[in-house]
Amino acid sequence: MNKQDYVYVVDLVKQAGKLAFQMDLDIKIKECIGDFVTQVDISVMNFLRDKLNEKYPEIDFYCEEDPDSHYTDYCWILDPIDGTTNLVHGYRQCGISLALLKDNESIFGIVYNPFTDECFTAIKGKGAYLNGTKRLHVSDRPLNLALIEFGAESNIKTHADMNFNIAKDLFRECVDIRRLCTTAMNLCYIADGRIEGYFEGYVHPWDFGAGILMVSEAGGITTDFEGNNLDFSKPSTTIISGNGIVNQQIQDAVWQHYNKGN
Ligand code: IPD
């Protein structure tokens, strides 16, 4: 992505962020409690889809809230609000997550939290930055000095024992556990060295499209539970992300409980 396009898209996402303040939330439940969509999600999607389609008609558009959209080899991937449950509760940890995918790889990513005005960006091969100035680096803390995040598949609850048992094992080994409950922000926090690692058993490509690039450009590593690269063409996946020092220990903890049916 060239400088002109970078500036244009970052500005567009920041404009979209204003919609998070202006809208009546008009909360709707999608499939179950905890699976929300709000008018903010829809307005942010409509705004970005229109603007991006107009300026870049050759690039497809794949979005969480657009059931007719799908993965292609050259597409924008958007989660209009990652952390919708937080938004619904006025817990201001959420962000617009937009990435540009080419041949199943993220080549540009932006995660913008309009409430804190923190804007994380990354271009493949050119580093990750906070608010355009602070170069991001993962921390060098080992597990015994680490903060670890996890997602608990809150909508589903069937894997509660597995998720919390993994977290309990890690809790005994690390400084503490955090639950921010937004995959996109979790990945940015790893990139910025605020936390050291994160795992979740069920995420979608729009949740991690931008954040995965943030982590890799900051020197970290993201895989699925088996240690494979994440595949954007799949509708969902497991995820482990970290500073590269804690990843193996997270994977070991996951494997103590994963697939045991608890
Ligand atoms: C969700 C958040 C949450 C994660 C879920 C995601 P949404 O995205 O990232 O942290 O646990 O797996 O689906 O629904 O708020 O866009």
Coordinates of C-alpha atoms and ligand atoms in Angstrom, one line a residue:
M1 CA 0.0 0.0 0.0
N2 CA 1.4 3.4 -0.9
K3 CA 1.5 6.4 1.3
Q4 CA -1.4 8.1 -0.4
D5 CA -3.7 5.1 0.1
Y6 CA -2.5 4.6 3.6
V7 CA -3.4 8.2 4.6
Y8 CA -6.7 8.0 2.8
V9 CA -7.8 4.7 4.5
V10 CA -6.6 5.8 8.0
D11 CA -8.6 9.0 7.6
L12 CA -11.6 7.1 6.4
V13 CA -11.6 4.7 9.4
K14 CA -11.2 7.7 11.8
Q15 CA -14.2 9.3 10.2
A16 CA -16.2 6.1 10.6
G17 CA -15.1 6.1 14.3
K18 CA -17.2 9.3 14.8
L19 CA -20.3 7.1 14.2
A20 CA -19.6 5.3 17.4
F21 CA -20.6 8.4 19.3
Q22 CA -23.5 9.7 17.2
M23 CA -25.7 6.7 16.8
D24 CA -28.5 5.4 18.9
L25 CA -27.2 1.8 19.5
D26 CA -30.5 0.1 18.5
I27 CA -29.2 -3.2 19.9
K28 CA -30.3 -6.4 18.2
I29 CA -29.5 -10.0 19.3
K30 CA -28.2 -12.1 16.3
E31 CA -28.3 -15.7 17.4
C32 CA -28.2 -15.6 21.2
I33 CA -27.5 -13.4 24.2
G34 CA -24.0 -12.0 23.9
D35 CA -24.1 -12.1 20.1
F36 CA -25.1 -8.5 19.4
V37 CA -25.2 -6.2 16.5
T38 CA -25.9 -2.5 16.9
Q39 CA -26.7 0.4 14.6
V40 CA -23.1 1.5 15.1
D41 CA -21.8 -1.8 13.5
I42 CA -24.2 -1.3 10.6
S43 CA -23.5 2.4 10.0
V44 CA -19.7 1.9 10.2
M45 CA -20.0 -1.0 7.7
N46 CA -22.2 1.0 5.3
F47 CA -19.9 4.0 5.4
L48 CA -16.7 2.1 4.9
R49 CA -18.1 -0.2 2.3
D50 CA -19.5 2.7 0.2
K51 CA -16.3 4.7 0.4
L52 CA -13.9 1.8 -0.2
N53 CA -16.0 0.4 -3.1
E54 CA -16.0 3.8 -4.7
K55 CA -12.3 4.4 -4.4
Y56 CA -11.1 0.8 -4.9
P57 CA -13.6 -1.0 -7.1
E58 CA -11.1 -3.7 -7.9
I59 CA -10.9 -4.8 -4.3
D60 CA -13.7 -7.0 -2.9
F61 CA -15.3 -6.4 0.5
Y62 CA -15.8 -9.0 3.2
C63 CA -17.5 -8.0 6.4
E64 CA -18.9 -9.6 9.6
E65 CA -22.2 -7.9 9.3
D66 CA -22.7 -8.5 5.6
P67 CA -23.9 -12.1 5.1
D68 CA -23.6 -11.8 1.3
S69 CA -19.9 -11.0 1.5
H70 CA -17.2 -13.7 1.4
Y71 CA -13.5 -14.2 1.3
T72 CA -11.6 -13.6 -2.0
D73 CA -7.9 -13.5 -2.8
Y74 CA -8.0 -9.7 -2.9
C75 CA -10.4 -8.1 -0.4
W76 CA -10.9 -5.7 2.5
I77 CA -11.9 -7.6 5.6
L78 CA -13.9 -5.5 8.1
D79 CA -15.2 -6.0 11.6
P80 CA -17.1 -2.7 12.0
I81 CA -16.9 -3.0 15.8
D82 CA -14.8 -5.7 17.3
G83 CA -16.0 -5.9 20.9
T84 CA -19.7 -5.2 20.3
T85 CA -20.6 -6.6 23.7
N86 CA -18.3 -4.0 25.3
L87 CA -19.9 -1.3 23.2
V88 CA -23.4 -2.4 24.3
H89 CA -22.3 -2.1 27.9
G90 CA -20.6 1.2 27.5
Y91 CA -17.3 -0.5 28.4
R92 CA -15.2 1.4 26.0
Q93 CA -12.8 -1.3 24.8
C94 CA -13.7 -1.9 21.2
G95 CA -12.4 -1.0 17.8
I96 CA -13.0 -0.8 14.1
S97 CA -10.8 -3.5 12.5
L98 CA -10.0 -3.3 8.8
A99 CA -7.4 -5.2 6.9
L100 CA -6.4 -5.6 3.2
L101 CA -5.9 -9.3 2.3
K102 CA -4.0 -10.5 -0.7
D103 CA -3.6 -14.2 -1.5
N104 CA -4.6 -15.2 2.0
E105 CA -2.2 -12.8 3.8
S106 CA -2.8 -9.5 5.6
I107 CA -0.8 -6.8 3.9
F108 CA -2.3 -3.7 5.7
G109 CA -4.2 -3.4 8.9
I110 CA -5.8 -0.8 11.1
V111 CA -7.5 -1.1 14.4
Y112 CA -9.0 2.1 15.7
N113 CA -10.6 2.6 19.1
P114 CA -12.7 5.8 18.8
F115 CA -13.2 6.1 22.5
T116 CA -9.5 6.3 23.4
D117 CA -8.5 7.7 20.0
E118 CA -5.8 5.0 19.7
C119 CA -5.1 4.1 16.1
F120 CA -2.9 1.0 15.5
T121 CA -1.7 0.5 11.9
A122 CA 0.6 -1.9 10.1
I123 CA 1.9 -2.4 6.6
K124 CA 3.5 -5.7 5.7
G125 CA 7.3 -5.3 5.9
K126 CA 7.1 -1.7 7.1
G127 CA 6.3 -2.1 10.8
A128 CA 3.4 -1.5 13.1
Y129 CA 2.7 1.9 14.7
L130 CA 0.4 3.5 17.3
N131 CA -1.0 6.8 16.2
G132 CA 1.5 6.9 13.3
T133 CA 4.5 7.7 15.5
K134 CA 5.2 5.0 18.1
R135 CA 6.8 2.0 16.5
L136 CA 5.4 -1.2 18.1
H137 CA 7.5 -4.0 19.6
V138 CA 6.3 -7.0 21.5
S139 CA 7.6 -7.3 25.0
D140 CA 10.4 -9.7 25.9
R141 CA 8.7 -10.9 29.1
P142 CA 8.7 -14.6 29.8
L143 CA 5.6 -16.3 31.1
N144 CA 6.4 -15.8 34.8
L145 CA 6.3 -12.0 34.1
A146 CA 3.5 -12.1 31.6
L147 CA -0.1 -10.9 31.4
I148 CA -2.2 -13.4 29.4
E149 CA -5.6 -12.8 27.7
F150 CA -8.1 -15.3 26.6
G151 CA -11.4 -15.3 24.8
A152 CA -14.0 -17.6 26.2
E153 CA -16.4 -18.1 23.3
S154 CA -18.9 -16.1 25.4
N155 CA -21.9 -16.7 23.0
I156 CA -21.5 -20.5 23.1
K157 CA -20.5 -21.4 26.7
T158 CA -20.2 -25.1 25.8
H159 CA -16.4 -24.9 26.1
A160 CA -16.4 -23.0 29.4
D161 CA -14.5 -25.7 31.3
M162 CA -11.9 -26.1 28.7
N163 CA -11.2 -22.4 28.3
F164 CA -11.2 -21.6 32.0
N165 CA -9.1 -24.7 32.8
I166 CA -6.5 -23.6 30.3
A167 CA -6.6 -20.1 31.8
K168 CA -6.4 -21.5 35.3
D169 CA -3.2 -23.4 34.5
L170 CA -1.7 -20.3 32.9
F171 CA -2.8 -18.2 35.8
R172 CA -0.6 -20.3 38.1
E173 CA 2.4 -19.6 35.9
C174 CA 2.0 -16.0 34.8
V175 CA 1.5 -12.6 36.6
D176 CA -2.2 -12.4 35.9
I177 CA -5.0 -13.0 33.4
R178 CA -6.9 -10.3 31.6
R179 CA -10.2 -10.4 29.7
L180 CA -10.5 -7.4 27.4
C181 CA -12.9 -9.3 25.2
T182 CA -11.9 -8.0 21.8
T183 CA -9.6 -10.0 19.7
A184 CA -8.5 -7.1 17.6
M185 CA -7.5 -5.0 20.6
N186 CA -5.9 -8.1 22.3
L187 CA -3.6 -8.5 19.3
C188 CA -2.7 -4.8 19.2
Y189 CA -1.9 -4.9 23.0
I190 CA 0.5 -7.8 22.3
A191 CA 2.1 -5.8 19.5
D192 CA 2.5 -2.9 21.9
G193 CA 4.0 -5.0 24.7
R194 CA 1.1 -4.4 27.1
I195 CA 0.3 -8.1 27.3
E196 CA 2.3 -11.1 26.3
G197 CA -0.1 -13.6 25.0
Y198 CA -3.7 -14.5 24.0
F199 CA -5.6 -17.6 23.1
E200 CA -9.2 -18.3 22.0
G201 CA -11.0 -21.4 20.7
Y202 CA -13.3 -19.8 18.2
V203 CA -12.6 -16.6 16.2
H204 CA -13.5 -15.3 12.8
P205 CA -11.2 -13.9 10.1
W206 CA -12.5 -10.4 10.6
D207 CA -11.6 -10.5 14.3
F208 CA -7.9 -11.0 13.6
G209 CA -7.5 -9.7 10.0
A210 CA -5.7 -6.5 11.1
G211 CA -4.4 -7.5 14.5
I212 CA -2.4 -10.5 13.1
L213 CA -0.3 -8.1 11.0
M214 CA 0.2 -5.8 14.0
V215 CA 1.6 -8.7 16.0
S216 CA 3.9 -10.0 13.2
E217 CA 5.2 -6.5 12.3
A218 CA 5.9 -6.0 16.0
G219 CA 8.0 -9.2 16.2
G220 CA 5.3 -11.6 17.6
I221 CA 3.8 -14.8 16.3
T222 CA 0.2 -16.0 15.7
T223 CA -1.0 -19.5 14.9
D224 CA -3.9 -21.8 15.5
F225 CA -3.9 -24.3 18.4
E226 CA -2.0 -26.8 16.2
G227 CA 0.7 -24.2 15.4
N228 CA -0.4 -23.6 11.8
N229 CA -0.7 -20.2 10.1
L230 CA -4.2 -18.8 10.2
D231 CA -6.3 -19.2 7.1
F232 CA -8.6 -16.3 6.1
S233 CA -10.6 -18.4 3.8
K234 CA -12.0 -20.5 6.7
P235 CA -15.0 -19.1 8.5
S236 CA -13.6 -19.7 12.0
T237 CA -10.4 -20.9 13.7
T238 CA -8.6 -21.3 17.0
I239 CA -5.9 -18.8 17.8
I240 CA -2.8 -18.4 19.9
S241 CA -0.9 -15.2 19.7
G242 CA 2.1 -13.9 21.6
N243 CA 5.5 -12.3 21.9
G244 CA 7.2 -15.5 20.6
I245 CA 8.5 -16.3 24.1
V246 CA 5.2 -17.4 25.7
N247 CA 3.6 -19.0 22.6
Q248 CA 4.8 -22.6 23.2
Q249 CA 3.8 -22.5 26.9
I250 CA 0.3 -21.3 25.9
Q251 CA 0.1 -24.1 23.3
D252 CA 1.2 -26.7 26.0
A253 CA -1.5 -25.4 28.3
V254 CA -4.1 -25.5 25.6
W255 CA -3.2 -29.1 24.7
Q256 CA -3.7 -30.2 28.3
H257 CA -7.4 -29.5 27.9
Y258 CA -8.2 -29.1 24.2
N259 CA -10.2 -32.0 22.7
K260 CA -10.8 -33.6 26.0
G261 CA -14.5 -32.6 25.7
N262 CA -14.5 -30.6 28.9
Ligands
IPD1 C1 -15.9 -10.8 19.2 C2 -14.7 -10.3 20.1 C3 -14.5 -11.2 21.3 C4 -14.2 -12.6 20.9 C5 -15.2 -13.1 19.9 C6 -15.4 -12.2 18.7 P1 -17.4 -9.1 17.9 O1 -16.1 -10.0 18.1 O2 -13.6 -10.2 19.4 O3 -13.4 -10.8 22.0 O4 -14.1 -13.4 22.0 O5 -14.8 -14.4 19.5 O6 -16.4 -12.7 17.9 O7 -18.6 -10.0 17.9 O8 -17.4 -8.2 19.1 O9 -17.2 -8.4 16.6

